[in-house]
Structures are given as structure tokens and as C-alpha cells.
Amino acid sequence: MQTAHTKEELRSLLAPHRGSRIVLVPTMGALHAGHASLLTQARELAGETGTVVASVFLNPVQFDNAGDLATYPKTPMQDLETCDKCGVDIVFMPSADTMYCSDRSITMEETHLSTVLCGASRPGHFAGVCLVVNKLFNLVQPTDAIFGKKDYQQLAILRRMVRDLDMPITLHGAEIVREDDGLALSSRNVRLTPEHRAAAPAIRRSLLAAGKAYGEGASIADICSQVRAELESIPGVRCDYVELVDAVTLHEVTAPHRLALLAVAAWFGDVRLIDNIELSRS
Ligand code: AMP
């Protein structure tokens, strides 16, 4: 495995691989088994002749909360080991100063899917995501890129970016990897108090119960308020949103739907957790 810290190093490491399938997995580091599953899928997709590139970059531009950025876990040495074990060929690990010019003045804003769910409560977040992913796409020029369905809205917005800007890249959505107790793996889980860590699997439990109720014909309003009530019965927990939306447009649905997404964001103390479940009802 090779590591690049600058754009120039990345370009020269990639030069011999141009023309082959190049699969990119963007991450912000503090890698866990969820990231490892994306990297392993990238290796499978690239095969023996293709190239797997992982980026490990804590992108300051997508943080709407300075405290969240400051306390975000950083484990660069372990991240390199994880990449190596998963068969990554090239890791791109730039600093923020390497990535961004100090007088940068171009923004990338998606204007429809970004207005709801996490976009409604995290102003500028998805513009920061689109900007960094666009830069990574330009630097790496991958044929494929893999993103997790845990950040379902991010994946939907990036699909829109690729579609609307005619980027010649195939995006792949990877299933959510969970702890044995159902909690979706997240780099932020280590910041939960022991009490909140013990209570957090309630998110998954309430989503599964909601999925069952949806299949049995329960009203969307009842389903969402049941999830909210269950989570907010935990001391110190406050829901940011519980919404049933169209899985493609991400806008709210009020009637049974082809493919819907029940999405949750909840504050467990000062840690914001997200999760979702895809639902269908004919
Ligand atoms: P992050 O480092 O949080 O930006 O995540 C990098 C990529 O890993 C994103 O595409 C995430 O959706 C994905 N990811 C994070 N956690 C999980 C998980 N538990 N299961 C699957 N993918 C994940």
C-alpha cells in the first residue's frame, strides 16, 4: 500500500493505474468496521487489475459545529492499518491546508435534497460534502465510488451531483454495518456516555418496530410519533427529526409509497446519531 499526503504525490502514484478501474472510498478517518466493509467492497469491485483508493480527510468545510470538529476522533495510524488489511492500494491523507487554498471562492450547492432532514439542521453541511467529494473526484478521477447508506441523504445528494453534472463515475451504496446490539457503527459512538451507549440500540429497535407497523398499515404520523416518543423517553435524548420520506427525493410522503425511507437523527447528550430504514408498501 502507498500513501500520498499531497495532491502531487497522489497524481504520481495514480499515473501507472490510469486506464484501469479505479474505485474510491472517501472517509473522514477514525475508521471502524463500517468503513472496512466499504473498503472490502471496493477491493472486490476493483478486482485484481483495478485500483482501490481510500481518502482519509477530516473535511473542516462540512462541519457546521466547531465543537464537533474539535472532538472528532482521529486515529491515523490505525486507519492506515485498516486500509492495508482491506486491500487498499493508495491512501490519500492530505492536511486541510493541502486540500484547500486559503482564498478558495467556489461553492457547490445542491438545492433540493439538501433542504430537508440533516440539511435543515446543519446549514452548509452538504455544500461542504459536495465540494470535497467533487475535489476528490477531480483528483482521483475514479471510475467508481462507494458511499454508505448510513448517510443516506449524502448518498442521494451525491447521486444527484453526479447525474446533474454528468460526472462519468458510478456510485455504489453500501449497506449499514451495525454493532451486535443493532447500533449503527459511527466514529462518534466513542463519544457517547456509558448510559447513552447502552440506550442507543433503541434507535434500531424503534425503526424495526416502525417498519413492522408501516407494513401493517399504521398511519405515517403515528409511526413517526411512536419512534420519537420511544427515543425521547430516554433521559438526555432529544430527536432532531423523525421523518418518513421518499427514498429518492427525500421529501416527506404522506401516503403509502413505492420506496420510502424512515430517517432519524437524535441527540444523545451532545452526540448526534443518525440511522434509517428503507420501507416499502404496495
Ligand atoms: P465518514 O468517515 O463518516 O465520512 O464515512 C465515510 C463513509 O463510510 C461514508 O460513505 C459513510 O456513509 C460510510 N459509513 C460510515 N459508517 C457506516 C456504517 N456503519 N455502515 C456503512 N457505511 C458507513
PDB file of C-alpha atoms and ligand atoms in Angstrom:
ATOM      1  CA  MET A   1       0.000   0.000   0.000  1.00  0.00           C
ATOM      2  CA  GLN A   2       1.188   3.516  -0.815  1.00  0.00           C
ATOM      3  CA  THR A   3       0.332   6.753   0.963  1.00  0.00           C
ATOM      4  CA  ALA A   4       0.060  10.234  -0.535  1.00  0.00           C
ATOM      5  CA  HIS A   5      -0.053  13.389   1.583  1.00  0.00           C
ATOM      6  CA  THR A   6      -0.097  15.930  -1.238  1.00  0.00           C
ATOM      7  CA  LYS A   7      -2.033  16.245  -4.476  1.00  0.00           C
ATOM      8  CA  GLU A   8       1.202  15.903  -6.462  1.00  0.00           C
ATOM      9  CA  GLU A   9       2.107  12.650  -4.680  1.00  0.00           C
ATOM     10  CA  LEU A  10      -1.394  11.336  -5.323  1.00  0.00           C
ATOM     11  CA  ARG A  11      -1.216  12.161  -9.038  1.00  0.00           C
ATOM     12  CA  SER A  12       2.129  10.474  -9.474  1.00  0.00           C
ATOM     13  CA  LEU A  13       1.060   7.355  -7.533  1.00  0.00           C
ATOM     14  CA  LEU A  14      -2.074   7.131  -9.681  1.00  0.00           C
ATOM     15  CA  ALA A  15      -0.304   7.685 -13.018  1.00  0.00           C
ATOM     16  CA  PRO A  16       0.559   3.996 -13.636  1.00  0.00           C
ATOM     17  CA  HIS A  17      -3.040   2.987 -12.825  1.00  0.00           C
ATOM     18  CA  ARG A  18      -4.803   5.286 -15.298  1.00  0.00           C
ATOM     19  CA  GLY A  19      -6.961   3.302 -17.694  1.00  0.00           C
ATOM     20  CA  SER A  20      -7.749   0.643 -15.094  1.00  0.00           C
ATOM     21  CA  ARG A  21     -10.863   0.589 -12.914  1.00  0.00           C
ATOM     22  CA  ILE A  22     -10.258   2.974 -10.025  1.00  0.00           C
ATOM     23  CA  VAL A  23     -12.573   2.658  -7.015  1.00  0.00           C
ATOM     24  CA  LEU A  24     -12.603   5.487  -4.483  1.00  0.00           C
ATOM     25  CA  VAL A  25     -13.820   5.307  -0.879  1.00  0.00           C
ATOM     26  CA  PRO A  26     -13.880   8.761   0.754  1.00  0.00           C
ATOM     27  CA  THR A  27     -13.716   8.799   4.576  1.00  0.00           C
ATOM     28  CA  MET A  28     -13.020  11.215   7.399  1.00  0.00           C
ATOM     29  CA  GLY A  29     -10.870   8.716   9.288  1.00  0.00           C
ATOM     30  CA  ALA A  30     -11.365   7.093  12.726  1.00  0.00           C
ATOM     31  CA  LEU A  31     -12.097   4.026  10.633  1.00  0.00           C
ATOM     32  CA  HIS A  32     -14.323   1.274  12.013  1.00  0.00           C
ATOM     33  CA  ALA A  33     -15.872  -1.919  10.628  1.00  0.00           C
ATOM     34  CA  GLY A  34     -18.413   0.136   8.619  1.00  0.00           C
ATOM     35  CA  HIS A  35     -15.613   1.818   6.704  1.00  0.00           C
ATOM     36  CA  ALA A  36     -13.779  -1.520   6.432  1.00  0.00           C
ATOM     37  CA  SER A  37     -16.819  -3.025   4.739  1.00  0.00           C
ATOM     38  CA  LEU A  38     -16.777  -0.231   2.114  1.00  0.00           C
ATOM     39  CA  LEU A  39     -13.050  -0.775   1.551  1.00  0.00           C
ATOM     40  CA  THR A  40     -13.519  -4.533   1.168  1.00  0.00           C
ATOM     41  CA  GLN A  41     -16.345  -3.972  -1.309  1.00  0.00           C
ATOM     42  CA  ALA A  42     -14.084  -1.578  -3.202  1.00  0.00           C
ATOM     43  CA  ARG A  43     -11.392  -4.268  -3.388  1.00  0.00           C
ATOM     44  CA  GLU A  44     -13.929  -6.768  -4.757  1.00  0.00           C
ATOM     45  CA  LEU A  45     -15.216  -4.253  -7.297  1.00  0.00           C
ATOM     46  CA  ALA A  46     -11.721  -3.322  -8.457  1.00  0.00           C
ATOM     47  CA  GLY A  47     -10.633  -6.955  -8.747  1.00  0.00           C
ATOM     48  CA  GLU A  48      -7.002  -7.868  -9.263  1.00  0.00           C
ATOM     49  CA  THR A  49      -6.429  -5.461 -12.108  1.00  0.00           C
ATOM     50  CA  GLY A  50      -8.168  -2.421 -10.654  1.00  0.00           C
ATOM     51  CA  THR A  51      -7.029   0.094  -8.058  1.00  0.00           C
ATOM     52  CA  VAL A  52      -8.578   0.949  -4.691  1.00  0.00           C
ATOM     53  CA  VAL A  53      -8.048   4.476  -3.381  1.00  0.00           C
ATOM     54  CA  ALA A  54      -9.166   5.490   0.131  1.00  0.00           C
ATOM     55  CA  SER A  55      -9.130   9.102   1.241  1.00  0.00           C
ATOM     56  CA  VAL A  56      -8.778   9.895   4.934  1.00  0.00           C
ATOM     57  CA  PHE A  57      -9.552  13.563   5.339  1.00  0.00           C
ATOM     58  CA  LEU A  58     -11.391  15.282   8.187  1.00  0.00           C
ATOM     59  CA  ASN A  59     -13.057  17.878   5.982  1.00  0.00           C
ATOM     60  CA  PRO A  60     -13.471  21.093   8.025  1.00  0.00           C
ATOM     61  CA  VAL A  61     -15.734  22.634   5.387  1.00  0.00           C
ATOM     62  CA  GLN A  62     -18.583  20.194   6.085  1.00  0.00           C
ATOM     63  CA  PHE A  63     -18.702  20.830   9.848  1.00  0.00           C
ATOM     64  CA  ASP A  64     -21.390  23.259  10.954  1.00  0.00           C
ATOM     65  CA  ASN A  65     -20.325  22.927  14.587  1.00  0.00           C
ATOM     66  CA  ALA A  66     -16.773  23.816  15.700  1.00  0.00           C
ATOM     67  CA  GLY A  67     -17.056  21.630  18.822  1.00  0.00           C
ATOM     68  CA  ASP A  68     -17.956  18.589  16.738  1.00  0.00           C
ATOM     69  CA  LEU A  69     -14.901  19.155  14.527  1.00  0.00           C
ATOM     70  CA  ALA A  70     -12.585  19.666  17.515  1.00  0.00           C
ATOM     71  CA  THR A  71     -13.748  16.499  19.291  1.00  0.00           C
ATOM     72  CA  TYR A  72     -13.984  14.295  16.185  1.00  0.00           C
ATOM     73  CA  PRO A  73     -11.805  11.204  16.870  1.00  0.00           C
ATOM     74  CA  LYS A  74      -8.518  10.950  14.978  1.00  0.00           C
ATOM     75  CA  THR A  75      -6.657   7.628  14.624  1.00  0.00           C
ATOM     76  CA  PRO A  76      -4.375   7.998  11.568  1.00  0.00           C
ATOM     77  CA  MET A  77      -2.008   5.118  12.374  1.00  0.00           C
ATOM     78  CA  GLN A  78      -4.847   2.654  12.924  1.00  0.00           C
ATOM     79  CA  ASP A  79      -6.561   3.975   9.789  1.00  0.00           C
ATOM     80  CA  LEU A  80      -3.520   3.085   7.709  1.00  0.00           C
ATOM     81  CA  GLU A  81      -3.523  -0.434   9.184  1.00  0.00           C
ATOM     82  CA  THR A  82      -7.210  -0.858   8.416  1.00  0.00           C
ATOM     83  CA  CYS A  83      -6.711   0.302   4.826  1.00  0.00           C
ATOM     84  CA  ASP A  84      -3.800  -2.075   4.400  1.00  0.00           C
ATOM     85  CA  LYS A  85      -5.774  -5.037   5.810  1.00  0.00           C
ATOM     86  CA  CYS A  86      -8.699  -4.294   3.485  1.00  0.00           C
ATOM     87  CA  GLY A  87      -6.504  -4.345   0.386  1.00  0.00           C
ATOM     88  CA  VAL A  88      -6.366  -0.618  -0.362  1.00  0.00           C
ATOM     89  CA  ASP A  89      -3.693   0.303  -2.938  1.00  0.00           C
ATOM     90  CA  ILE A  90      -3.376   4.044  -2.297  1.00  0.00           C
ATOM     91  CA  VAL A  91      -4.366   6.102   0.758  1.00  0.00           C
ATOM     92  CA  PHE A  92      -4.740   9.845   0.284  1.00  0.00           C
ATOM     93  CA  MET A  93      -4.256  11.637   3.622  1.00  0.00           C
ATOM     94  CA  PRO A  94      -3.947  15.373   2.973  1.00  0.00           C
ATOM     95  CA  SER A  95      -3.959  18.195   5.509  1.00  0.00           C
ATOM     96  CA  ALA A  96      -6.670  20.862   5.301  1.00  0.00           C
ATOM     97  CA  ASP A  97      -4.106  23.376   4.010  1.00  0.00           C
ATOM     98  CA  THR A  98      -3.071  20.970   1.275  1.00  0.00           C
ATOM     99  CA  MET A  99      -6.649  20.377   0.264  1.00  0.00           C
ATOM    100  CA  TYR A 100      -7.933  23.960   0.245  1.00  0.00           C
ATOM    101  CA  CYS A 101      -6.459  27.238  -0.970  1.00  0.00           C
ATOM    102  CA  SER A 102      -6.828  29.867   1.754  1.00  0.00           C
ATOM    103  CA  ASP A 103      -8.723  32.165  -0.636  1.00  0.00           C
ATOM    104  CA  ARG A 104     -10.951  29.492  -2.178  1.00  0.00           C
ATOM    105  CA  SER A 105     -14.133  31.051  -3.537  1.00  0.00           C
ATOM    106  CA  ILE A 106     -16.130  28.358  -5.333  1.00  0.00           C
ATOM    107  CA  THR A 107     -19.033  26.630  -3.577  1.00  0.00           C
ATOM    108  CA  MET A 108     -21.113  23.629  -4.656  1.00  0.00           C
ATOM    109  CA  GLU A 109     -24.686  23.713  -3.528  1.00  0.00           C
ATOM    110  CA  GLU A 110     -27.382  21.158  -4.164  1.00  0.00           C
ATOM    111  CA  THR A 111     -30.660  22.990  -3.734  1.00  0.00           C
ATOM    112  CA  HIS A 112     -33.459  20.431  -3.363  1.00  0.00           C
ATOM    113  CA  LEU A 113     -32.442  17.304  -1.466  1.00  0.00           C
ATOM    114  CA  SER A 114     -30.236  19.338   0.877  1.00  0.00           C
ATOM    115  CA  THR A 115     -33.070  21.409   2.304  1.00  0.00           C
ATOM    116  CA  VAL A 116     -34.570  18.600   4.413  1.00  0.00           C
ATOM    117  CA  LEU A 117     -33.510  16.138   7.157  1.00  0.00           C
ATOM    118  CA  CYS A 118     -29.857  16.763   8.168  1.00  0.00           C
ATOM    119  CA  GLY A 119     -29.613  19.615   5.667  1.00  0.00           C
ATOM    120  CA  ALA A 120     -32.323  21.531   7.525  1.00  0.00           C
ATOM    121  CA  SER A 121     -30.449  21.404  10.821  1.00  0.00           C
ATOM    122  CA  ARG A 122     -26.853  21.501   9.563  1.00  0.00           C
ATOM    123  CA  PRO A 123     -26.564  24.596   7.349  1.00  0.00           C
ATOM    124  CA  GLY A 124     -23.748  24.340   4.805  1.00  0.00           C
ATOM    125  CA  HIS A 125     -23.002  20.709   5.652  1.00  0.00           C
ATOM    126  CA  PHE A 126     -23.943  19.189   2.304  1.00  0.00           C
ATOM    127  CA  ALA A 127     -22.359  22.031   0.335  1.00  0.00           C
ATOM    128  CA  GLY A 128     -19.136  21.120   2.160  1.00  0.00           C
ATOM    129  CA  VAL A 129     -19.643  17.434   1.336  1.00  0.00           C
ATOM    130  CA  CYS A 130     -20.311  18.165  -2.355  1.00  0.00           C
ATOM    131  CA  LEU A 131     -17.265  20.419  -2.528  1.00  0.00           C
ATOM    132  CA  VAL A 132     -14.840  17.907  -1.022  1.00  0.00           C
ATOM    133  CA  VAL A 133     -16.225  14.922  -2.933  1.00  0.00           C
ATOM    134  CA  ASN A 134     -16.059  16.902  -6.165  1.00  0.00           C
ATOM    135  CA  LYS A 135     -12.421  17.780  -5.426  1.00  0.00           C
ATOM    136  CA  LEU A 136     -11.632  14.143  -4.621  1.00  0.00           C
ATOM    137  CA  PHE A 137     -13.331  13.047  -7.852  1.00  0.00           C
ATOM    138  CA  ASN A 138     -11.215  15.533  -9.813  1.00  0.00           C
ATOM    139  CA  LEU A 139      -8.003  14.464  -8.095  1.00  0.00           C
ATOM    140  CA  VAL A 140      -8.537  10.700  -8.221  1.00  0.00           C
ATOM    141  CA  GLN A 141     -10.696  10.515 -11.377  1.00  0.00           C
ATOM    142  CA  PRO A 142     -12.260   7.258 -10.208  1.00  0.00           C
ATOM    143  CA  THR A 143     -14.481   5.050 -12.361  1.00  0.00           C
ATOM    144  CA  ASP A 144     -16.482   4.113  -9.232  1.00  0.00           C
ATOM    145  CA  ALA A 145     -17.013   5.412  -5.728  1.00  0.00           C
ATOM    146  CA  ILE A 146     -18.637   3.740  -2.708  1.00  0.00           C
ATOM    147  CA  PHE A 147     -20.663   5.506  -0.018  1.00  0.00           C
ATOM    148  CA  GLY A 148     -22.561   4.046   2.952  1.00  0.00           C
ATOM    149  CA  LYS A 149     -26.346   4.068   3.256  1.00  0.00           C
ATOM    150  CA  LYS A 150     -25.922   5.146   6.863  1.00  0.00           C
ATOM    151  CA  ASP A 151     -25.506   8.641   5.394  1.00  0.00           C
ATOM    152  CA  TYR A 152     -28.452   8.049   3.097  1.00  0.00           C
ATOM    153  CA  GLN A 153     -29.062  11.720   2.376  1.00  0.00           C
ATOM    154  CA  GLN A 154     -25.401  12.210   1.484  1.00  0.00           C
ATOM    155  CA  LEU A 155     -25.584   9.309  -0.988  1.00  0.00           C
ATOM    156  CA  ALA A 156     -28.794  10.676  -2.551  1.00  0.00           C
ATOM    157  CA  ILE A 157     -27.275  14.154  -2.923  1.00  0.00           C
ATOM    158  CA  LEU A 158     -24.061  12.807  -4.433  1.00  0.00           C
ATOM    159  CA  ARG A 159     -26.082  10.709  -6.901  1.00  0.00           C
ATOM    160  CA  ARG A 160     -27.834  13.945  -7.888  1.00  0.00           C
ATOM    161  CA  MET A 161     -24.478  15.740  -8.237  1.00  0.00           C
ATOM    162  CA  VAL A 162     -23.086  13.016 -10.495  1.00  0.00           C
ATOM    163  CA  ARG A 163     -26.289  12.993 -12.558  1.00  0.00           C
ATOM    164  CA  ASP A 164     -26.720  16.743 -12.897  1.00  0.00           C
ATOM    165  CA  LEU A 165     -23.057  17.450 -13.630  1.00  0.00           C
ATOM    166  CA  ASP A 166     -22.573  14.444 -15.965  1.00  0.00           C
ATOM    167  CA  MET A 167     -19.703  13.053 -13.945  1.00  0.00           C
ATOM    168  CA  PRO A 168     -18.517   9.777 -15.515  1.00  0.00           C
ATOM    169  CA  ILE A 169     -18.482   7.905 -12.202  1.00  0.00           C
ATOM    170  CA  THR A 170     -20.667   5.044 -10.969  1.00  0.00           C
ATOM    171  CA  LEU A 171     -21.765   5.432  -7.360  1.00  0.00           C
ATOM    172  CA  HIS A 172     -22.462   2.389  -5.196  1.00  0.00           C
ATOM    173  CA  GLY A 173     -24.454   2.418  -1.949  1.00  0.00           C
ATOM    174  CA  ALA A 174     -23.215   0.061   0.785  1.00  0.00           C
ATOM    175  CA  GLU A 175     -25.464  -1.423   3.486  1.00  0.00           C
ATOM    176  CA  ILE A 176     -25.196  -0.159   7.066  1.00  0.00           C
ATOM    177  CA  VAL A 177     -22.837  -2.109   9.332  1.00  0.00           C
ATOM    178  CA  ARG A 178     -24.067  -2.421  12.921  1.00  0.00           C
ATOM    179  CA  GLU A 179     -22.874  -3.499  16.337  1.00  0.00           C
ATOM    180  CA  ASP A 180     -24.345  -6.820  17.548  1.00  0.00           C
ATOM    181  CA  ASP A 181     -26.922  -4.849  19.535  1.00  0.00           C
ATOM    182  CA  GLY A 182     -28.101  -3.003  16.400  1.00  0.00           C
ATOM    183  CA  LEU A 183     -26.404   0.374  16.880  1.00  0.00           C
ATOM    184  CA  ALA A 184     -25.104   1.634  13.521  1.00  0.00           C
ATOM    185  CA  LEU A 185     -21.322   1.950  13.650  1.00  0.00           C
ATOM    186  CA  SER A 186     -20.206   5.576  13.717  1.00  0.00           C
ATOM    187  CA  SER A 187     -16.952   7.321  14.513  1.00  0.00           C
ATOM    188  CA  ARG A 188     -18.950   9.413  17.002  1.00  0.00           C
ATOM    189  CA  ASN A 189     -20.131   6.390  19.061  1.00  0.00           C
ATOM    190  CA  VAL A 190     -16.952   6.541  21.182  1.00  0.00           C
ATOM    191  CA  ARG A 191     -18.114   9.931  22.474  1.00  0.00           C
ATOM    192  CA  LEU A 192     -21.338   8.506  23.981  1.00  0.00           C
ATOM    193  CA  THR A 193     -21.573   8.249  27.780  1.00  0.00           C
ATOM    194  CA  PRO A 194     -21.815   4.619  29.005  1.00  0.00           C
ATOM    195  CA  GLU A 195     -25.523   5.208  29.759  1.00  0.00           C
ATOM    196  CA  HIS A 196     -26.232   6.573  26.307  1.00  0.00           C
ATOM    197  CA  ARG A 197     -24.159   3.855  24.629  1.00  0.00           C
ATOM    198  CA  ALA A 198     -26.282   1.265  26.470  1.00  0.00           C
ATOM    199  CA  ALA A 199     -29.512   3.024  25.437  1.00  0.00           C
ATOM    200  CA  ALA A 200     -28.586   3.826  21.819  1.00  0.00           C
ATOM    201  CA  PRO A 201     -29.705   0.467  20.294  1.00  0.00           C
ATOM    202  CA  ALA A 202     -33.241   1.787  20.926  1.00  0.00           C
ATOM    203  CA  ILE A 203     -32.827   3.675  17.637  1.00  0.00           C
ATOM    204  CA  ARG A 204     -32.600   0.477  15.627  1.00  0.00           C
ATOM    205  CA  ARG A 205     -35.308  -1.243  17.707  1.00  0.00           C
ATOM    206  CA  SER A 206     -37.741   1.619  17.200  1.00  0.00           C
ATOM    207  CA  LEU A 207     -37.018   1.728  13.450  1.00  0.00           C
ATOM    208  CA  LEU A 208     -37.660  -2.024  13.117  1.00  0.00           C
ATOM    209  CA  ALA A 209     -40.919  -1.695  15.061  1.00  0.00           C
ATOM    210  CA  ALA A 210     -41.889   1.240  12.841  1.00  0.00           C
ATOM    211  CA  GLY A 211     -41.148  -0.846   9.736  1.00  0.00           C
ATOM    212  CA  LYS A 212     -43.463  -3.553  11.009  1.00  0.00           C
ATOM    213  CA  ALA A 213     -46.198  -1.022  11.789  1.00  0.00           C
ATOM    214  CA  TYR A 214     -45.776   0.504   8.302  1.00  0.00           C
ATOM    215  CA  GLY A 215     -46.253  -2.921   6.705  1.00  0.00           C
ATOM    216  CA  GLU A 216     -49.382  -3.444   8.811  1.00  0.00           C
ATOM    217  CA  GLY A 217     -50.870  -0.185   7.561  1.00  0.00           C
ATOM    218  CA  ALA A 218     -50.289   2.160  10.513  1.00  0.00           C
ATOM    219  CA  SER A 219     -50.511   5.887   9.753  1.00  0.00           C
ATOM    220  CA  ILE A 220     -47.283   7.691   8.952  1.00  0.00           C
ATOM    221  CA  ALA A 221     -47.923  10.287  11.652  1.00  0.00           C
ATOM    222  CA  ASP A 222     -48.412   7.561  14.268  1.00  0.00           C
ATOM    223  CA  ILE A 223     -45.299   5.712  13.152  1.00  0.00           C
ATOM    224  CA  CYS A 224     -43.106   8.813  13.429  1.00  0.00           C
ATOM    225  CA  SER A 225     -44.517   9.929  16.762  1.00  0.00           C
ATOM    226  CA  GLN A 226     -44.076   6.431  18.207  1.00  0.00           C
ATOM    227  CA  VAL A 227     -40.347   6.435  17.300  1.00  0.00           C
ATOM    228  CA  ARG A 228     -39.937   9.955  18.702  1.00  0.00           C
ATOM    229  CA  ALA A 229     -41.745   9.064  21.955  1.00  0.00           C
ATOM    230  CA  GLU A 230     -39.675   5.923  22.440  1.00  0.00           C
ATOM    231  CA  LEU A 231     -36.354   7.708  21.942  1.00  0.00           C
ATOM    232  CA  GLU A 232     -37.278  10.789  23.955  1.00  0.00           C
ATOM    233  CA  SER A 233     -38.289   8.580  26.907  1.00  0.00           C
ATOM    234  CA  ILE A 234     -34.520   8.008  27.369  1.00  0.00           C
ATOM    235  CA  PRO A 235     -33.058  10.639  29.753  1.00  0.00           C
ATOM    236  CA  GLY A 236     -30.952  13.218  27.890  1.00  0.00           C
ATOM    237  CA  VAL A 237     -32.199  12.227  24.433  1.00  0.00           C
ATOM    238  CA  ARG A 238     -33.837  14.674  22.031  1.00  0.00           C
ATOM    239  CA  CYS A 239     -34.872  13.902  18.461  1.00  0.00           C
ATOM    240  CA  ASP A 240     -33.752  16.334  15.798  1.00  0.00           C
ATOM    241  CA  TYR A 241     -36.101  14.699  13.281  1.00  0.00           C
ATOM    242  CA  VAL A 242     -38.060  11.511  12.679  1.00  0.00           C
ATOM    243  CA  GLU A 243     -39.376  11.588   9.132  1.00  0.00           C
ATOM    244  CA  LEU A 244     -40.766   9.262   6.528  1.00  0.00           C
ATOM    245  CA  VAL A 245     -39.604  10.491   3.124  1.00  0.00           C
ATOM    246  CA  ASP A 246     -39.408   9.391  -0.486  1.00  0.00           C
ATOM    247  CA  ALA A 247     -36.162   7.400  -0.799  1.00  0.00           C
ATOM    248  CA  VAL A 248     -35.116   9.338  -3.910  1.00  0.00           C
ATOM    249  CA  THR A 249     -36.406  12.902  -3.455  1.00  0.00           C
ATOM    250  CA  LEU A 250     -36.085  12.783   0.357  1.00  0.00           C
ATOM    251  CA  HIS A 251     -39.173  14.929   0.659  1.00  0.00           C
ATOM    252  CA  GLU A 252     -41.917  13.935   3.039  1.00  0.00           C
ATOM    253  CA  VAL A 253     -44.537  11.426   1.978  1.00  0.00           C
ATOM    254  CA  THR A 254     -47.969  11.380   3.491  1.00  0.00           C
ATOM    255  CA  ALA A 255     -49.348   8.248   1.810  1.00  0.00           C
ATOM    256  CA  PRO A 256     -48.026   4.708   1.292  1.00  0.00           C
ATOM    257  CA  HIS A 257     -45.212   4.785  -1.126  1.00  0.00           C
ATOM    258  CA  ARG A 258     -43.112   2.671  -3.530  1.00  0.00           C
ATOM    259  CA  LEU A 259     -39.814   3.053  -1.656  1.00  0.00           C
ATOM    260  CA  ALA A 260     -39.772   5.178   1.434  1.00  0.00           C
ATOM    261  CA  LEU A 261     -37.098   5.950   3.969  1.00  0.00           C
ATOM    262  CA  LEU A 262     -37.719   6.360   7.661  1.00  0.00           C
ATOM    263  CA  ALA A 263     -34.855   8.531   8.861  1.00  0.00           C
ATOM    264  CA  VAL A 264     -33.916   9.564  12.389  1.00  0.00           C
ATOM    265  CA  ALA A 265     -31.425  11.999  13.872  1.00  0.00           C
ATOM    266  CA  ALA A 266     -31.260  12.175  17.650  1.00  0.00           C
ATOM    267  CA  TRP A 267     -29.055  13.901  20.184  1.00  0.00           C
ATOM    268  CA  PHE A 268     -27.791  11.551  22.878  1.00  0.00           C
ATOM    269  CA  GLY A 269     -26.433  14.266  25.148  1.00  0.00           C
ATOM    270  CA  ASP A 270     -24.120  16.232  22.864  1.00  0.00           C
ATOM    271  CA  VAL A 271     -23.614  13.402  20.380  1.00  0.00           C
ATOM    272  CA  ARG A 272     -25.828  13.437  17.310  1.00  0.00           C
ATOM    273  CA  LEU A 273     -26.623   9.970  15.944  1.00  0.00           C
ATOM    274  CA  ILE A 274     -28.372   9.151  12.669  1.00  0.00           C
ATOM    275  CA  ASP A 275     -29.943   5.973  11.349  1.00  0.00           C
ATOM    276  CA  ASN A 276     -32.542   4.942   8.809  1.00  0.00           C
ATOM    277  CA  ILE A 277     -34.530   2.060   7.369  1.00  0.00           C
ATOM    278  CA  GLU A 278     -35.858   1.565   3.838  1.00  0.00           C
ATOM    279  CA  LEU A 279     -39.562   0.651   3.759  1.00  0.00           C
ATOM    280  CA  SER A 280     -41.885  -0.440   1.004  1.00  0.00           C
ATOM    281  CA  ARG A 281     -45.645  -0.968   0.976  1.00  0.00           C
ATOM    282  CA  SER A 282     -47.688  -1.648  -2.140  1.00  0.00           C
TER     283      SER A 282
HETATM  284  P1  AMP B   1     -17.313   9.171   7.329  1.00  0.00           P
HETATM  285  O1  AMP B   1     -15.907   8.838   7.684  1.00  0.00           O
HETATM  286  O2  AMP B   1     -18.241   9.219   8.496  1.00  0.00           O
HETATM  287  O3  AMP B   1     -17.444  10.352   6.409  1.00  0.00           O
HETATM  288  O4  AMP B   1     -17.829   7.931   6.479  1.00  0.00           O
HETATM  289  C1  AMP B   1     -17.183   7.531   5.308  1.00  0.00           C
HETATM  290  C2  AMP B   1     -18.076   6.585   4.552  1.00  0.00           C
HETATM  291  O5  AMP B   1     -18.349   5.443   5.368  1.00  0.00           O
HETATM  292  C3  AMP B   1     -19.441   7.211   4.209  1.00  0.00           C
HETATM  293  O6  AMP B   1     -19.819   6.818   2.901  1.00  0.00           O
HETATM  294  C4  AMP B   1     -20.357   6.619   5.251  1.00  0.00           C
HETATM  295  O7  AMP B   1     -21.702   6.524   4.837  1.00  0.00           O
HETATM  296  C5  AMP B   1     -19.752   5.241   5.428  1.00  0.00           C
HETATM  297  N1  AMP B   1     -20.128   4.675   6.728  1.00  0.00           N
HETATM  298  C6  AMP B   1     -19.960   5.236   7.950  1.00  0.00           C
HETATM  299  N2  AMP B   1     -20.481   4.436   8.900  1.00  0.00           N
HETATM  300  C7  AMP B   1     -21.000   3.350   8.265  1.00  0.00           C
HETATM  301  C8  AMP B   1     -21.674   2.177   8.682  1.00  0.00           C
HETATM  302  N3  AMP B   1     -21.948   1.936   9.971  1.00  0.00           N
HETATM  303  N4  AMP B   1     -22.060   1.281   7.744  1.00  0.00           N
HETATM  304  C9  AMP B   1     -21.796   1.502   6.427  1.00  0.00           C
HETATM  305  N5  AMP B   1     -21.159   2.590   5.961  1.00  0.00           N
HETATM  306  C10 AMP B   1     -20.763   3.502   6.866  1.00  0.00           C
END
